Coordinates of N, CA and C in Angstrom, one line a residue:
M258 N 45.5 69.0 -72.3 CA 45.0 67.7 -72.6 C 44.6 67.0 -71.3
N259 N 45.2 67.2 -70.2 CA 44.9 66.6 -69.0 C 43.4 66.9 -68.6
K260 N 43.0 68.2 -68.8 CA 41.7 68.6 -68.5 C 40.7 67.9 -69.4
L261 N 41.0 67.6 -70.6 CA 40.1 66.9 -71.5 C 40.0 65.4 -71.0
L262 N 41.1 64.8 -70.7 CA 41.0 63.4 -70.2 C 40.2 63.3 -68.9
C263 N 40.4 64.3 -68.0 CA 39.6 64.3 -66.7 C 38.1 64.5 -67.0
A264 N 37.8 65.4 -67.9 CA 36.4 65.6 -68.3 C 35.7 64.3 -68.9
L265 N 36.5 63.7 -69.8 CA 36.0 62.4 -70.4 C 35.8 61.4 -69.3
L266 N 36.7 61.2 -68.4 CA 36.6 60.2 -67.3 C 35.4 60.5 -66.4
A267 N 35.2 61.8 -66.1 CA 34.1 62.2 -65.2 C 32.8 61.9 -65.9
T268 N 32.7 62.2 -67.2 CA 31.5 62.0 -67.9 C 31.2 60.5 -68.0
T269 N 32.2 59.7 -68.2 CA 32.1 58.3 -68.3 C 31.6 57.7 -67.0
C270 N 32.2 58.2 -65.9 CA 31.8 57.7 -64.5 C 30.3 58.0 -64.3
L271 N 29.9 59.1 -64.7 CA 28.5 59.5 -64.5 C 27.5 58.6 -65.3
N272 N 28.0 58.2 -66.5 CA 27.1 57.3 -67.3 C 27.4 55.8 -67.1
A273 N 28.4 55.5 -66.3 CA 28.8 54.0 -66.2 C 27.6 53.2 -65.8
H274 N 26.8 53.6 -64.9 CA 25.7 52.8 -64.4 C 24.4 53.0 -65.1
A275 N 24.4 53.8 -66.1 CA 23.1 54.1 -66.8 C 22.7 53.0 -67.7
D276 N 23.6 52.2 -68.2 CA 23.3 51.1 -69.1 C 24.0 49.9 -68.8
N277 N 23.4 48.8 -68.5 CA 24.1 47.6 -68.1 C 24.0 46.5 -69.2
R278 N 24.0 46.9 -70.4 CA 24.0 45.9 -71.5 C 25.3 45.2 -71.5
P279 N 25.3 43.9 -71.8 CA 26.6 43.1 -71.8 C 27.6 43.6 -72.8
F280 N 28.8 43.4 -72.5 CA 29.9 43.8 -73.4 C 30.3 42.6 -74.3
E281 N 31.3 42.8 -75.1 CA 31.9 41.7 -75.8 C 32.3 40.6 -74.9
H282 N 32.2 39.4 -75.4 CA 32.6 38.2 -74.5 C 34.1 38.0 -74.6
P283 N 34.6 37.4 -73.5 CA 36.0 37.0 -73.6 C 36.3 36.2 -74.8
M284 N 37.4 36.4 -75.4 CA 37.9 35.8 -76.6 C 37.3 36.4 -77.9
D285 N 36.4 37.3 -77.8 CA 35.9 38.1 -79.0 C 37.1 38.9 -79.5
F286 N 37.2 39.2 -80.8 CA 38.3 40.0 -81.2 C 37.9 41.0 -82.3
Y287 N 38.8 41.9 -82.5 CA 38.4 43.0 -83.5 C 39.7 43.4 -84.3
L288 N 39.5 43.9 -85.5 CA 40.5 44.5 -86.3 C 40.1 45.9 -86.7
G289 N 41.1 46.8 -86.7 CA 40.7 48.2 -87.1 C 41.8 49.0 -87.7
S290 N 41.5 50.2 -88.1 CA 42.5 51.1 -88.6 C 42.1 52.5 -88.2
D291 N 43.1 53.3 -88.0 CA 43.0 54.7 -87.6 C 43.8 55.6 -88.6
Y292 N 43.2 56.8 -88.9 CA 44.0 57.8 -89.5 C 44.4 58.8 -88.4
Q293 N 45.7 58.9 -88.2 CA 46.2 59.7 -87.1 C 47.1 60.9 -87.5
L294 N 46.9 62.0 -86.8 CA 47.7 63.2 -86.9 C 48.6 63.2 -85.7
M295 N 49.9 63.4 -85.9 CA 50.9 63.3 -84.8 C 51.6 64.6 -84.6
D296 N 51.9 65.0 -83.4 CA 52.7 66.2 -83.1 C 53.9 65.7 -82.3
L297 N 55.1 66.0 -82.8 CA 56.4 65.6 -82.2 C 57.1 66.9 -81.7
K298 N 57.4 67.0 -80.4 CA 58.1 68.1 -79.9 C 59.4 67.7 -79.3
T299 N 60.5 68.3 -79.6 CA 61.8 68.0 -79.0 C 62.3 69.1 -78.1
V300 N 63.0 68.8 -77.0 CA 63.5 69.8 -76.1 C 64.6 70.5 -76.9
G301 N 64.6 71.9 -76.8 CA 65.6 72.7 -77.4 C 65.2 73.1 -78.8
T302 N 64.1 72.6 -79.3 CA 63.7 73.0 -80.7 C 62.4 73.8 -80.5
P303 N 62.3 75.0 -81.1 CA 61.1 75.8 -80.9 C 59.9 75.3 -81.6
G304 N 60.1 74.6 -82.8 CA 58.9 74.2 -83.5 C 58.5 72.7 -83.2
Q305 N 57.6 72.2 -83.9 CA 57.2 70.9 -83.7 C 57.0 70.2 -85.1
A306 N 57.3 68.9 -85.2 CA 57.1 68.2 -86.4 C 55.6 67.6 -86.4
D307 N 55.0 67.7 -87.6 CA 53.6 67.2 -87.7 C 53.6 66.0 -88.7
F308 N 53.1 64.9 -88.3 CA 53.0 63.7 -89.2 C 51.6 63.3 -89.3
S309 N 51.3 62.5 -90.4 CA 50.0 61.8 -90.4 C 50.3 60.4 -90.9
H310 N 49.6 59.5 -90.4 CA 49.8 58.1 -90.9 C 48.6 57.2 -90.5
V311 N 48.6 56.0 -91.0 CA 47.6 55.0 -90.8 C 48.1 54.1 -89.7
N312 N 47.3 53.8 -88.8 CA 47.6 52.9 -87.7 C 46.7 51.7 -87.8
L313 N 47.3 50.5 -87.9 CA 46.5 49.3 -87.9 C 46.5 48.7 -86.5
R314 N 45.3 48.2 -86.1 CA 45.2 47.7 -84.7 C 44.4 46.4 -84.7
G315 N 44.7 45.6 -83.7 CA 43.9 44.4 -83.5 C 43.9 44.1 -82.0
G316 N 42.7 43.5 -81.6 CA 42.6 43.3 -80.1 C 41.8 42.1 -79.8
V317 N 41.9 41.6 -78.6 CA 41.1 40.4 -78.2 C 40.7 40.8 -76.7
F318 N 39.4 40.5 -76.4 CA 38.9 40.7 -75.1 C 39.3 39.5 -74.2
I319 N 39.9 39.8 -73.1 CA 40.3 38.8 -72.2 C 39.3 38.7 -71.0
F320 N 38.6 39.7 -70.8 CA 37.4 39.8 -69.9 C 36.4 40.6 -70.6
E321 N 35.2 40.8 -70.0 CA 34.1 41.5 -70.6 C 34.5 43.0 -70.9
Q322 N 35.2 43.6 -70.0 CA 35.6 45.0 -70.2 C 37.1 45.3 -70.3
I323 N 37.8 44.3 -70.6 CA 39.3 44.4 -70.7 C 39.8 43.7 -72.0
A324 N 40.5 44.5 -72.8 CA 41.0 43.9 -74.0 C 42.5 44.2 -74.1
L325 N 43.2 43.3 -74.8 CA 44.6 43.5 -75.2 C 44.6 43.9 -76.6
E326 N 45.4 45.0 -76.9 CA 45.4 45.6 -78.3 C 46.8 45.8 -78.7
A327 N 47.1 45.4 -80.0 CA 48.4 45.6 -80.6 C 48.2 46.6 -81.7
Q328 N 49.1 47.6 -81.9 CA 49.1 48.6 -82.9 C 50.3 48.6 -83.7
L329 N 50.2 48.9 -85.0 CA 51.3 49.0 -85.9 C 51.1 50.2 -86.8
G330 N 52.0 51.2 -86.8 CA 51.9 52.4 -87.6 C 52.4 52.1 -89.0
V331 N 51.7 52.5 -90.0 CA 52.0 52.4 -91.4 C 52.1 53.8 -92.0
Y332 N 53.2 54.3 -92.5 CA 53.3 55.7 -92.8 C 54.4 55.9 -93.9
D333 N 54.4 57.0 -94.5 CA 55.4 57.4 -95.5 C 55.4 58.9 -95.6
N334 N 55.8 59.6 -94.5 CA 55.9 61.0 -94.6 C 56.9 61.5 -93.6
D335 N 57.3 62.8 -93.8 CA 58.2 63.4 -92.9 C 57.8 64.9 -92.8
D336 N 58.6 65.6 -92.0 CA 58.3 67.0 -91.8 C 59.6 67.7 -91.6
M337 N 59.7 69.0 -92.0 CA 60.9 69.7 -91.9 C 60.7 70.8 -90.8
V338 N 61.6 70.9 -89.8 CA 61.5 72.0 -88.8 C 62.8 72.6 -88.7
E339 N 62.9 73.9 -89.0 CA 64.1 74.7 -89.0 C 65.3 74.0 -89.6
G340 N 65.1 73.5 -90.8 CA 66.2 72.9 -91.5 C 66.5 71.4 -91.2
T341 N 65.8 70.8 -90.2 CA 66.0 69.4 -89.9 C 64.8 68.6 -90.3
T342 N 65.0 67.5 -91.0 CA 64.0 66.6 -91.4 C 63.7 65.6 -90.4
Y343 N 62.5 65.5 -89.9 CA 62.0 64.5 -88.9 C 61.2 63.5 -89.7
E344 N 61.6 62.2 -89.5 CA 60.9 61.1 -90.1 C 60.6 60.0 -89.1
L345 N 59.3 59.7 -89.0 CA 58.9 58.7 -88.1 C 59.1 57.3 -88.8
S346 N 60.1 56.5 -88.2 CA 60.5 55.3 -88.9 C 59.9 54.1 -88.3
A347 N 59.5 54.1 -87.0 CA 58.8 53.0 -86.4 C 57.9 53.4 -85.3
N348 N 56.7 52.8 -85.3 CA 55.7 53.1 -84.3 C 54.9 51.9 -84.0
R349 N 55.2 51.2 -82.9 CA 54.4 50.0 -82.5 C 54.0 50.2 -81.0
A350 N 52.9 49.6 -80.7 CA 52.5 49.7 -79.3 C 51.6 48.4 -78.9
L351 N 51.6 48.2 -77.6 CA 50.8 47.1 -77.0 C 50.1 47.7 -75.8
F352 N 48.7 47.7 -75.8 CA 47.9 48.3 -74.8 C 47.0 47.3 -74.1
V353 N 46.7 47.5 -72.8 CA 45.6 46.9 -72.1 C 44.5 48.0 -72.1
R354 N 43.4 47.7 -72.7 CA 42.3 48.7 -72.8 C 41.2 48.3 -71.8
L355 N 40.9 49.4 -71.0 CA 39.8 49.2 -70.0 C 38.6 50.0 -70.4
L356 N 37.5 49.3 -70.7 CA 36.3 49.9 -71.3 C 35.2 50.1 -70.3
T357 N 34.4 51.1 -70.5 CA 33.2 51.4 -69.7 C 32.0 50.6 -70.3
P358 N 30.9 50.4 -69.6 CA 29.7 49.9 -70.2 C 29.3 50.9 -71.3
R359 N 28.7 50.3 -72.4 CA 28.2 51.1 -73.5 C 26.8 51.7 -73.1
H360 N 26.7 53.0 -73.5 CA 25.5 53.8 -73.2 C 25.1 54.4 -74.5
R361 N 23.9 54.0 -75.1 CA 23.4 54.6 -76.3 C 24.4 54.4 -77.4
G362 N 25.1 53.3 -77.4 CA 26.1 53.1 -78.5 C 27.5 53.6 -78.2
F363 N 27.6 54.4 -77.2 CA 28.9 55.0 -76.9 C 29.6 54.3 -75.7
A364 N 30.9 54.2 -75.8 CA 31.7 53.7 -74.7 C 33.1 54.5 -74.7
F365 N 33.6 54.6 -73.5 CA 34.9 55.2 -73.3 C 35.9 54.2 -72.9
D366 N 37.1 54.3 -73.4 CA 38.1 53.3 -72.9 C 39.5 54.0 -72.7
L367 N 40.2 53.5 -71.7 CA 41.5 54.0 -71.4 C 42.5 52.9 -71.7
G368 N 43.5 53.2 -72.5 CA 44.6 52.3 -72.8 C 45.9 52.6 -72.1
L369 N 46.5 51.6 -71.4 CA 47.8 51.8 -70.8 C 48.7 50.7 -71.4
G370 N 49.9 51.1 -71.7 CA 50.7 50.1 -72.3 C 52.2 50.5 -72.6
Y371 N 52.7 49.9 -73.5 CA 54.1 49.9 -73.9 C 54.2 50.3 -75.4
A372 N 55.1 51.2 -75.7 CA 55.3 51.6 -77.1 C 56.8 51.7 -77.5
H373 N 57.0 51.3 -78.8 CA 58.4 51.5 -79.3 C 58.3 52.5 -80.5
T374 N 59.0 53.5 -80.4 CA 59.0 54.6 -81.4 C 60.4 55.0 -81.8
E375 N 60.6 55.2 -83.2 CA 61.9 55.6 -83.7 C 61.6 56.9 -84.6
V376 N 62.4 57.9 -84.4 CA 62.3 59.1 -85.2 C 63.7 59.4 -85.7
D377 N 63.9 59.6 -87.0 CA 65.1 59.9 -87.6 C 65.2 61.4 -87.9
L378 N 66.3 62.0 -87.5 CA 66.5 63.5 -87.7 C 67.7 63.6 -88.6
T379 N 67.6 64.4 -89.7 CA 68.7 64.6 -90.6 C 68.7 66.1 -91.1
N380 N 69.9 66.6 -91.2 CA 70.1 67.9 -91.8 C 71.6 67.9 -92.3
Q381 N 72.1 69.0 -92.7 CA 73.5 69.0 -93.2 C 74.5 68.5 -92.3
A382 N 74.4 68.8 -91.0 CA 75.4 68.4 -90.0 C 74.9 67.2 -89.1
L383 N 73.7 66.7 -89.3 CA 73.2 65.7 -88.3 C 72.5 64.6 -89.1
N384 N 72.8 63.4 -88.6 CA 72.1 62.2 -89.0 C 71.9 61.3 -87.8
Q385 N 70.8 61.5 -87.1 CA 70.6 60.9 -85.8 C 69.2 60.2 -85.8
S386 N 69.2 59.1 -85.0 CA 67.9 58.4 -84.8 C 67.6 58.3 -83.3
I387 N 66.4 58.8 -83.0 CA 66.0 58.7 -81.6 C 65.1 57.5 -81.5
S388 N 65.4 56.6 -80.6 CA 64.6 55.4 -80.5 C 64.4 55.2 -79.0
D389 N 63.1 54.9 -78.7 CA 62.9 54.6 -77.2 C 61.7 53.7 -77.1
D390 N 61.7 52.9 -76.0 CA 60.7 52.1 -75.6 C 60.2 52.7 -74.3
G391 N 58.9 52.7 -74.1 CA 58.4 53.2 -72.9 C 56.9 53.2 -72.7
F392 N 56.5 53.9 -71.7 CA 55.1 54.0 -71.3 C 54.3 54.8 -72.4
A393 N 53.1 54.3 -72.6 CA 52.1 55.1 -73.5 C 50.7 54.9 -72.9
Y394 N 49.9 56.0 -73.1 CA 48.6 55.9 -72.7 C 47.7 56.5 -73.7
S395 N 46.4 56.0 -73.7 CA 45.5 56.4 -74.7 C 44.1 56.5 -74.1
A396 N 43.3 57.4 -74.7 CA 41.9 57.6 -74.4 C 41.1 57.5 -75.7
R397 N 40.0 56.8 -75.7 CA 39.2 56.6 -76.9 C 37.7 56.6 -76.6
I398 N 37.0 57.3 -77.4 CA 35.5 57.3 -77.4 C 35.1 56.5 -78.6
D399 N 34.3 55.4 -78.3 CA 33.9 54.4 -79.3 C 32.4 54.5 -79.5
Y400 N 32.0 54.4 -80.8 CA 30.5 54.4 -81.0 C 30.3 53.1 -81.9
A401 N 29.3 52.3 -81.4 CA 29.0 51.1 -82.1 C 27.9 51.5 -83.1
V402 N 28.2 51.5 -84.4 CA 27.2 51.8 -85.5 C 26.2 50.6 -85.5
N403 N 26.7 49.4 -85.4 CA 25.9 48.2 -85.3 C 26.8 47.2 -84.5
P404 N 26.4 46.0 -84.2 CA 27.2 45.1 -83.3 C 28.6 44.8 -83.9
N405 N 28.8 45.0 -85.2 CA 30.1 44.6 -85.7 C 31.0 45.9 -86.0
W406 N 30.4 46.9 -86.6 CA 31.2 48.1 -87.0 C 31.2 49.2 -85.9
H407 N 32.4 49.7 -85.6 CA 32.5 50.7 -84.6 C 33.4 51.8 -85.2
V408 N 33.1 53.1 -84.8 CA 33.8 54.3 -85.1 C 34.4 54.8 -83.8
A409 N 35.6 55.4 -83.9 CA 36.3 55.8 -82.7 C 37.1 57.1 -82.9
L410 N 37.1 58.0 -81.9 CA 38.1 59.1 -81.8 C 39.1 58.7 -80.7
D411 N 40.4 59.0 -81.0 CA 41.4 58.5 -80.1 C 42.5 59.6 -79.8
Y412 N 43.0 59.6 -78.6 CA 44.2 60.4 -78.3 C 45.2 59.5 -77.7
T413 N 46.4 59.5 -78.1 CA 47.5 58.7 -77.6 C 48.7 59.5 -77.3
S414 N 49.4 59.3 -76.2 CA 50.6 60.0 -75.9 C 51.7 58.9 -75.6
R415 N 52.9 59.2 -76.2 CA 54.0 58.3 -76.0 C 55.2 59.0 -75.4
D416 N 55.8 58.4 -74.4 CA 56.9 59.0 -73.7 C 58.2 58.5 -74.4
L417 N 59.0 59.4 -75.0 CA 60.2 59.0 -75.7 C 61.4 59.5 -74.8
G418 N 61.4 59.4 -73.6 CA 62.4 59.9 -72.7 C 62.3 61.3 -72.4
N419 N 63.3 62.0 -72.0 CA 63.3 63.4 -71.6 C 63.4 64.3 -72.8
E420 N 63.7 63.8 -74.0 CA 64.0 64.7 -75.1 C 62.7 64.9 -76.0
V421 N 61.9 63.9 -76.1 CA 60.8 64.0 -77.2 C 59.5 63.7 -76.6
E422 N 58.4 64.4 -77.0 CA 57.0 64.2 -76.7 C 56.3 63.9 -77.9
L423 N 55.6 62.8 -78.0 CA 54.8 62.5 -79.2 C 53.4 62.2 -78.9
D424 N 52.5 63.1 -79.4 CA 51.0 62.9 -79.2 C 50.3 62.7 -80.5
S425 N 49.3 61.9 -80.5 CA 48.6 61.6 -81.7 C 47.1 61.7 -81.5
Y426 N 46.3 62.1 -82.5 CA 44.9 62.3 -82.5 C 44.4 61.5 -83.7
G427 N 43.4 60.6 -83.5 CA 43.0 59.7 -84.6 C 41.5 59.5 -84.7
L428 N 41.1 59.2 -85.9 CA 39.7 58.8 -86.2 C 39.8 57.5 -86.9
G429 N 39.1 56.5 -86.4 CA 39.2 55.1 -86.9 C 37.9 54.3 -87.0
V430 N 38.0 53.2 -87.6 CA 36.9 52.2 -87.7 C 37.5 50.9 -87.3
S431 N 36.6 50.0 -86.8 CA 37.0 48.7 -86.4 C 35.8 47.7 -86.7
Y432 N 36.2 46.5 -86.9 CA 35.2 45.4 -87.1 C 35.3 44.4 -86.0
H433 N 34.3 44.2 -85.3 CA 34.3 43.3 -84.2 C 33.7 41.9 -84.6
F434 N 34.4 40.9 -84.5 CA 34.0 39.5 -84.9 C 33.1 38.9 -83.9

């Protein structure tokens, strides 16, 4: 995944000066939703839990190429790995999004922020909740269909301490006001 992020960043840097069209103005805002596939890996467990959910997001531009974005996961599913049920019970995040200039409708952004995630593990002998707050990062490719509607591909990684790694891949839409 690091190679993918580096390739996206390099491509973005090469295209950053190709188009100097203005970005959204400070105090412009947007609302959006993503459908995300999530992979959860725990230390000491050979398998991984797979979830899918809808992620609601909203953001406001504080500068032309910097936005603050809040995300809230909405979900109702779980996965069983070797007799243990994994259920994602909370998924919230706050990101600072750093955007590149748009070129032919495309823009790349990097999100750095804070996430709160809770995962419930249950089986015959175990009823445990893993909850952690910590660093999260995200990379997104955004395409402006028109000035208001945008479509995006997104990768997000959340650090849940030394025990759990949670990665998500999403496809979403947003409306820019």
